[in-house]
mmCIF file of C-alpha atoms and ligand atoms in Angstrom:
data_model
loop_
_atom_site.group_PDB
_atom_site.id
_atom_site.type_symbol
_atom_site.label_atom_id
_atom_site.label_comp_id
_atom_site.label_asym_id
_atom_site.label_seq_id
_atom_site.Cartn_x
_atom_site.Cartn_y
_atom_site.Cartn_z
ATOM 1 C CA MET A 1 -0.163 44.439 -2.361
ATOM 2 C CA ARG A 2 0.673 45.271 1.240
ATOM 3 C CA LYS A 3 1.542 42.107 3.184
ATOM 4 C CA GLN A 4 -0.629 41.521 6.208
ATOM 5 C CA GLY A 5 0.370 40.423 9.691
ATOM 6 C CA PRO A 6 3.575 40.685 11.688
ATOM 7 C CA LEU A 7 7.062 40.910 10.221
ATOM 8 C CA ILE A 8 8.507 37.603 9.103
ATOM 9 C CA ILE A 9 12.108 37.373 10.252
ATOM 10 C CA GLY A 10 14.233 34.450 9.074
ATOM 11 C CA HIS A 11 16.302 33.040 11.959
ATOM 12 C CA ARG A 12 20.024 32.741 11.114
ATOM 13 C CA GLY A 13 18.776 33.297 7.539
ATOM 14 C CA ALA A 14 16.410 30.396 7.036
ATOM 15 C CA ALA A 15 18.151 27.843 9.238
ATOM 16 C CA GLY A 16 15.446 25.245 8.627
ATOM 17 C CA HIS A 17 16.313 25.182 4.931
ATOM 18 C CA ALA A 18 20.090 25.759 4.636
ATOM 19 C CA PRO A 19 23.164 25.845 6.891
ATOM 20 C CA GLU A 20 22.567 28.562 9.507
ATOM 21 C CA ASN A 21 24.061 32.043 9.113
ATOM 22 C CA THR A 22 25.455 31.332 5.622
ATOM 23 C CA GLN A 23 24.880 33.085 2.312
ATOM 24 C CA ALA A 24 22.715 30.124 1.201
ATOM 25 C CA SER A 25 20.578 30.517 4.313
ATOM 26 C CA ILE A 26 20.125 34.230 3.749
ATOM 27 C CA ARG A 27 19.181 33.741 0.095
ATOM 28 C CA ALA A 28 16.719 31.027 1.128
ATOM 29 C CA ALA A 29 15.070 33.379 3.643
ATOM 30 C CA PHE A 30 14.305 35.963 0.978
ATOM 31 C CA ASP A 31 13.319 33.313 -1.580
ATOM 32 C CA LEU A 32 10.766 32.238 1.036
ATOM 33 C CA ASN A 33 9.479 35.811 1.343
ATOM 34 C CA ALA A 34 10.980 36.788 4.688
ATOM 35 C CA ASP A 35 10.754 40.539 5.370
ATOM 36 C CA TRP A 36 13.930 40.556 7.461
ATOM 37 C CA ILE A 37 16.653 38.192 8.573
ATOM 38 C CA GLU A 38 18.179 37.677 12.003
ATOM 39 C CA ILE A 39 21.905 36.880 12.188
ATOM 40 C CA ASP A 40 24.436 36.370 14.993
ATOM 41 C CA LEU A 41 27.530 38.565 15.140
ATOM 42 C CA ARG A 42 31.007 37.772 16.500
ATOM 43 C CA MET A 43 34.493 39.152 15.972
ATOM 44 C CA CYS A 44 37.417 37.062 14.737
ATOM 45 C CA LYS A 45 40.928 38.570 14.785
ATOM 46 C CA ASP A 46 40.300 40.938 11.887
ATOM 47 C CA ALA A 47 36.627 40.871 10.812
ATOM 48 C CA LEU A 48 33.028 40.852 11.961
ATOM 49 C CA ILE A 49 31.703 37.392 11.204
ATOM 50 C CA VAL A 50 28.232 35.887 11.131
ATOM 51 C CA VAL A 51 28.262 32.831 13.367
ATOM 52 C CA HIS A 52 26.303 31.732 16.443
ATOM 53 C CA ASP A 53 28.740 29.843 18.668
ATOM 54 C CA ASP A 54 32.012 31.131 20.106
ATOM 55 C CA THR A 55 33.771 28.031 18.781
ATOM 56 C CA LEU A 56 33.788 26.650 15.257
ATOM 57 C CA ASP A 57 33.129 23.055 16.286
ATOM 58 C CA ARG A 58 29.345 22.671 15.870
ATOM 59 C CA THR A 59 28.784 24.520 12.599
ATOM 60 C CA THR A 60 32.015 23.944 10.637
ATOM 61 C CA ASN A 61 34.728 21.363 10.022
ATOM 62 C CA GLY A 62 37.098 23.547 12.058
ATOM 63 C CA ASN A 63 37.454 23.791 15.791
ATOM 64 C CA GLY A 64 38.338 26.110 18.640
ATOM 65 C CA PRO A 65 37.418 29.747 19.199
ATOM 66 C CA ALA A 66 36.802 31.875 16.104
ATOM 67 C CA ALA A 67 38.320 34.811 18.013
ATOM 68 C CA ASN A 68 41.811 33.241 17.669
ATOM 69 C CA LEU A 69 41.771 33.188 13.857
ATOM 70 C CA ASN A 70 42.031 35.671 10.991
ATOM 71 C CA TYR A 71 39.185 35.672 8.489
ATOM 72 C CA ALA A 72 41.601 34.250 5.903
ATOM 73 C CA GLU A 73 41.781 31.134 8.113
ATOM 74 C CA ILE A 74 38.004 30.986 8.736
ATOM 75 C CA TRP A 75 36.770 31.524 5.191
ATOM 76 C CA PRO A 76 37.997 28.120 3.847
ATOM 77 C CA LEU A 77 36.125 26.164 6.546
ATOM 78 C CA ASP A 78 33.011 24.258 5.488
ATOM 79 C CA ALA A 79 29.982 25.673 7.305
ATOM 80 C CA GLY A 80 27.758 23.029 5.651
ATOM 81 C CA GLN A 81 27.023 22.171 2.004
ATOM 82 C CA GLY A 82 30.259 23.871 0.974
ATOM 83 C CA GLU A 83 29.217 27.235 2.439
ATOM 84 C CA SER A 84 31.610 29.558 4.302
ATOM 85 C CA ILE A 85 31.095 31.616 7.424
ATOM 86 C CA PRO A 86 30.359 35.041 5.886
ATOM 87 C CA THR A 87 31.515 38.447 7.082
ATOM 88 C CA LEU A 88 28.917 41.033 8.062
ATOM 89 C CA GLU A 89 29.931 43.066 4.988
ATOM 90 C CA THR A 90 29.109 40.128 2.723
ATOM 91 C CA VAL A 91 25.721 39.630 4.349
ATOM 92 C CA LEU A 92 24.808 43.310 4.096
ATOM 93 C CA GLY A 93 25.777 43.214 0.437
ATOM 94 C CA LEU A 94 23.392 40.301 -0.147
ATOM 95 C CA LEU A 95 20.251 41.919 1.215
ATOM 96 C CA PRO A 96 17.473 42.893 -1.176
ATOM 97 C CA GLU A 97 16.744 46.621 -1.252
ATOM 98 C CA SER A 98 13.683 46.582 1.005
ATOM 99 C CA ALA A 99 14.933 43.898 3.408
ATOM 100 C CA GLY A 100 15.539 44.539 7.089
ATOM 101 C CA ILE A 101 18.165 42.969 9.301
ATOM 102 C CA ASN A 102 18.241 42.089 12.997
ATOM 103 C CA ILE A 103 21.882 41.873 14.072
ATOM 104 C CA GLU A 104 22.285 39.977 17.342
ATOM 105 C CA LEU A 105 25.472 40.908 19.191
ATOM 106 C CA LYS A 106 27.010 37.822 20.764
ATOM 107 C CA GLU A 107 30.071 39.503 22.281
ATOM 108 C CA PRO A 108 31.310 42.977 23.318
ATOM 109 C CA GLN A 109 34.221 42.911 20.840
ATOM 110 C CA THR A 110 31.696 43.478 18.046
ATOM 111 C CA LEU A 111 30.684 46.912 19.259
ATOM 112 C CA ALA A 112 33.310 49.306 17.879
ATOM 113 C CA PRO A 113 33.667 47.531 14.492
ATOM 114 C CA LEU A 114 29.874 47.398 14.105
ATOM 115 C CA VAL A 115 29.569 51.140 14.701
ATOM 116 C CA GLU A 116 32.316 51.708 12.118
ATOM 117 C CA CYS A 117 30.688 49.398 9.567
ATOM 118 C CA LEU A 118 27.127 50.745 9.888
ATOM 119 C CA THR A 119 28.338 54.352 9.863
ATOM 120 C CA ARG A 120 30.659 53.929 6.867
ATOM 121 C CA ARG A 121 27.939 52.188 4.847
ATOM 122 C CA ASP A 122 25.183 54.541 6.067
ATOM 123 C CA GLU A 123 23.274 51.273 6.454
ATOM 124 C CA CYS A 124 20.509 52.580 8.727
ATOM 125 C CA ALA A 125 19.472 55.076 6.031
ATOM 126 C CA LYS A 126 19.142 52.249 3.498
ATOM 127 C CA ARG A 127 17.049 49.729 5.430
ATOM 128 C CA SER A 128 15.635 48.747 8.831
ATOM 129 C CA VAL A 129 18.554 47.748 11.060
ATOM 130 C CA LEU A 130 17.693 46.411 14.516
ATOM 131 C CA VAL A 131 20.479 45.492 16.931
ATOM 132 C CA SER A 132 19.591 43.040 19.700
ATOM 133 C CA SER A 133 21.471 41.315 22.499
ATOM 134 C CA PHE A 134 21.033 39.342 25.686
ATOM 135 C CA ASP A 135 23.762 41.678 27.019
ATOM 136 C CA TRP A 136 21.710 44.791 27.739
ATOM 137 C CA ALA A 137 24.730 46.794 28.970
ATOM 138 C CA LEU A 138 26.239 46.315 25.522
ATOM 139 C CA LEU A 139 23.124 47.852 23.959
ATOM 140 C CA ASP A 140 23.430 50.755 26.381
ATOM 141 C CA ASN A 141 26.974 51.294 25.167
ATOM 142 C CA LEU A 142 25.827 51.162 21.540
ATOM 143 C CA ARG A 143 23.062 53.708 22.265
ATOM 144 C CA VAL A 144 25.754 56.187 23.434
ATOM 145 C CA ARG A 145 27.701 55.704 20.192
ATOM 146 C CA MET A 146 24.692 55.603 17.848
ATOM 147 C CA PRO A 147 21.890 57.657 19.426
ATOM 148 C CA ALA A 148 19.371 56.913 16.649
ATOM 149 C CA ILE A 149 19.928 53.161 16.214
ATOM 150 C CA ASP A 150 16.994 50.767 16.746
ATOM 151 C CA LEU A 151 17.697 48.442 19.678
ATOM 152 C CA ALA A 152 16.028 45.385 21.191
ATOM 153 C CA PRO A 153 16.910 43.736 24.493
ATOM 154 C CA LEU A 154 16.637 39.960 24.157
ATOM 155 C CA THR A 155 15.084 37.875 26.891
ATOM 156 C CA LYS A 156 14.196 34.276 27.487
ATOM 157 C CA ARG A 157 11.981 34.571 30.557
ATOM 158 C CA ARG A 158 12.695 37.999 32.126
ATOM 159 C CA PHE A 159 10.112 40.006 30.199
ATOM 160 C CA THR A 160 9.402 42.560 32.943
ATOM 161 C CA ASP A 161 13.127 43.266 33.384
ATOM 162 C CA ALA A 162 13.496 43.506 29.601
ATOM 163 C CA MET A 163 10.668 46.078 29.554
ATOM 164 C CA THR A 164 12.531 48.170 32.115
ATOM 165 C CA ALA A 165 15.713 47.888 30.029
ATOM 166 C CA ALA A 166 13.766 48.738 26.861
ATOM 167 C CA ASN A 167 12.394 51.894 28.456
ATOM 168 C CA SER A 168 15.798 53.018 29.647
ATOM 169 C CA LEU A 169 17.339 52.227 26.216
ATOM 170 C CA ASN A 170 14.400 53.779 24.384
ATOM 171 C CA ALA A 171 14.367 50.492 22.488
ATOM 172 C CA TYR A 172 12.401 49.823 19.324
ATOM 173 C CA ALA A 173 11.396 46.330 20.404
ATOM 174 C CA ILE A 174 11.755 43.565 22.941
ATOM 175 C CA ASN A 175 12.837 40.271 21.421
ATOM 176 C CA ALA A 176 11.443 37.512 23.620
ATOM 177 C CA SER A 177 11.284 33.739 23.614
ATOM 178 C CA HIS A 178 7.930 32.518 22.322
ATOM 179 C CA LYS A 179 8.005 29.892 25.092
ATOM 180 C CA HIS A 180 7.436 32.402 27.872
ATOM 181 C CA LEU A 181 5.465 35.083 26.061
ATOM 182 C CA SER A 182 1.818 35.943 26.814
ATOM 183 C CA ARG A 183 -0.773 38.390 25.556
ATOM 184 C CA LYS A 184 -0.300 40.355 28.804
ATOM 185 C CA HIS A 185 3.377 40.910 27.954
ATOM 186 C CA VAL A 186 2.536 42.116 24.455
ATOM 187 C CA THR A 187 -0.184 44.468 25.719
ATOM 188 C CA ALA A 188 2.173 45.888 28.368
ATOM 189 C CA ALA A 189 4.912 46.462 25.761
ATOM 190 C CA HIS A 190 2.482 48.115 23.341
ATOM 191 C CA ALA A 191 1.299 50.439 26.118
ATOM 192 C CA GLN A 192 4.915 51.659 26.317
ATOM 193 C CA GLN A 193 5.217 51.971 22.508
ATOM 194 C CA ARG A 194 7.544 48.952 22.295
ATOM 195 C CA ARG A 195 7.123 46.266 19.670
ATOM 196 C CA VAL A 196 7.506 42.581 20.516
ATOM 197 C CA PHE A 197 9.358 40.133 18.281
ATOM 198 C CA ALA A 198 9.086 36.463 19.269
ATOM 199 C CA TYR A 199 11.879 33.912 18.736
ATOM 200 C CA THR A 200 12.189 31.099 17.585
ATOM 201 C CA ALA A 201 8.692 29.944 16.619
ATOM 202 C CA ASN A 202 8.999 27.027 14.223
ATOM 203 C CA THR A 203 5.896 24.831 14.337
ATOM 204 C CA PRO A 204 2.545 26.006 12.923
ATOM 205 C CA LYS A 205 1.146 25.751 16.471
ATOM 206 C CA GLU A 206 3.876 27.962 17.955
ATOM 207 C CA ILE A 207 3.494 30.462 15.134
ATOM 208 C CA ALA A 208 -0.317 30.566 15.491
ATOM 209 C CA GLN A 209 0.032 31.158 19.251
ATOM 210 C CA MET A 210 2.252 34.166 18.565
ATOM 211 C CA LEU A 211 -0.282 35.523 16.052
ATOM 212 C CA ASP A 212 -3.043 35.071 18.643
ATOM 213 C CA ILE A 213 -1.228 37.132 21.275
ATOM 214 C CA GLY A 214 -0.494 39.932 18.790
ATOM 215 C CA VAL A 215 3.298 40.017 18.383
ATOM 216 C CA ASP A 216 4.786 42.432 15.843
ATOM 217 C CA GLY A 217 7.335 40.042 14.371
ATOM 218 C CA ILE A 218 8.072 36.325 14.344
ATOM 219 C CA ILE A 219 11.636 35.041 14.147
ATOM 220 C CA SER A 220 11.614 31.550 12.631
ATOM 221 C CA ASP A 221 13.875 28.995 10.972
ATOM 222 C CA TYR A 222 10.948 28.571 8.539
ATOM 223 C CA PRO A 223 9.787 31.907 7.079
ATOM 224 C CA ASP A 224 7.557 29.912 4.679
ATOM 225 C CA ARG A 225 5.612 28.403 7.595
ATOM 226 C CA VAL A 226 5.129 31.834 9.127
ATOM 227 C CA ARG A 227 3.702 33.152 5.850
ATOM 228 C CA THR A 228 1.352 30.163 5.466
ATOM 229 C CA THR A 229 0.172 30.444 9.073
ATOM 230 C CA ILE A 230 -0.406 34.193 8.766
ATOM 231 C CA ASN A 231 -2.536 33.625 5.674
ATOM 232 C CA ALA A 232 -4.556 30.843 7.346
ATOM 233 C CA HIS A 233 -4.992 33.009 10.433
ATOM 234 C CA ALA A 234 -6.198 36.007 8.393
ATOM 235 C CA ASN A 235 -8.770 33.811 6.580
ATOM 236 C CA ARG A 236 -10.044 32.422 9.895
ATOM 237 C CA HIS A 237 -10.524 35.869 11.360
ATOM 238 C CA ARG A 238 -12.096 37.415 8.262
HETATM 239 O O1 G3P B 301 17.662 36.672 18.195
HETATM 240 C C1 G3P B 301 16.785 35.642 18.512
HETATM 241 C C2 G3P B 301 17.509 34.350 18.785
HETATM 242 O O2 G3P B 301 18.413 34.138 17.744
HETATM 243 C C3 G3P B 301 18.230 34.342 20.112
HETATM 244 O O3 G3P B 301 18.794 33.102 20.411
HETATM 245 O O4 G3P B 301 20.597 31.445 20.535
HETATM 246 O O5 G3P B 301 19.190 31.588 18.484
HETATM 247 O O6 G3P B 301 20.855 33.370 18.989
HETATM 248 P P1 G3P B 301 19.915 32.347 19.556
HETATM 249 MG MG1 MG B 302 20.430 34.733 17.342
#
């Protein structure tokens, strides 16, 4: 049966259920019926790694910048419940066949290795791959190297500027904070053939608000809550 409603995108895997951006979190997202996952990408000395912060302090028992270490030094660190910080290759290898991925670029050093990785694996032919960033110039650079890649400028409260960037990037979507998103924004984006994905809607109320204004995807730490709220919403509007 075709699922109804917007895409359900697990934030950092399913960060509400398992340590963020780990293999356990990614498995949890798909166990909870997410359509896609969102992950954060950084570069250590010799590998693309899936981690949010530039330092290891908050999410692992290590410390300092990840950029100063080889992956062989990062892998043994505990990222919570005995999990490791995974490489991008590991995460791509974990995805179910029909699953999509939103890769958020956290730093410019990721660009060249990401192009190499996606090209070598022919990943965009296998699944939906959306690359997003708060650094819109970085997306511009990626567009030059991968003319057909799906892009999404990220914005917290600069939706109109993000629309302008999306048009110049020929972006697939605008990924915007649910806190500052209105129906007007979504209508304006749709008029320009851009989708809108809202982050990070976690409570049933936040999720229902995003359904009401017509977003195309909801990025959440709790993919299960998004599914439940979509179903309740569909029954109400039947
Ligand atoms: O990509 C959506 C969201 O993840 C952006 O913020 O800080 O959670 O990476 P952050
Ligand atoms: Mg992110």
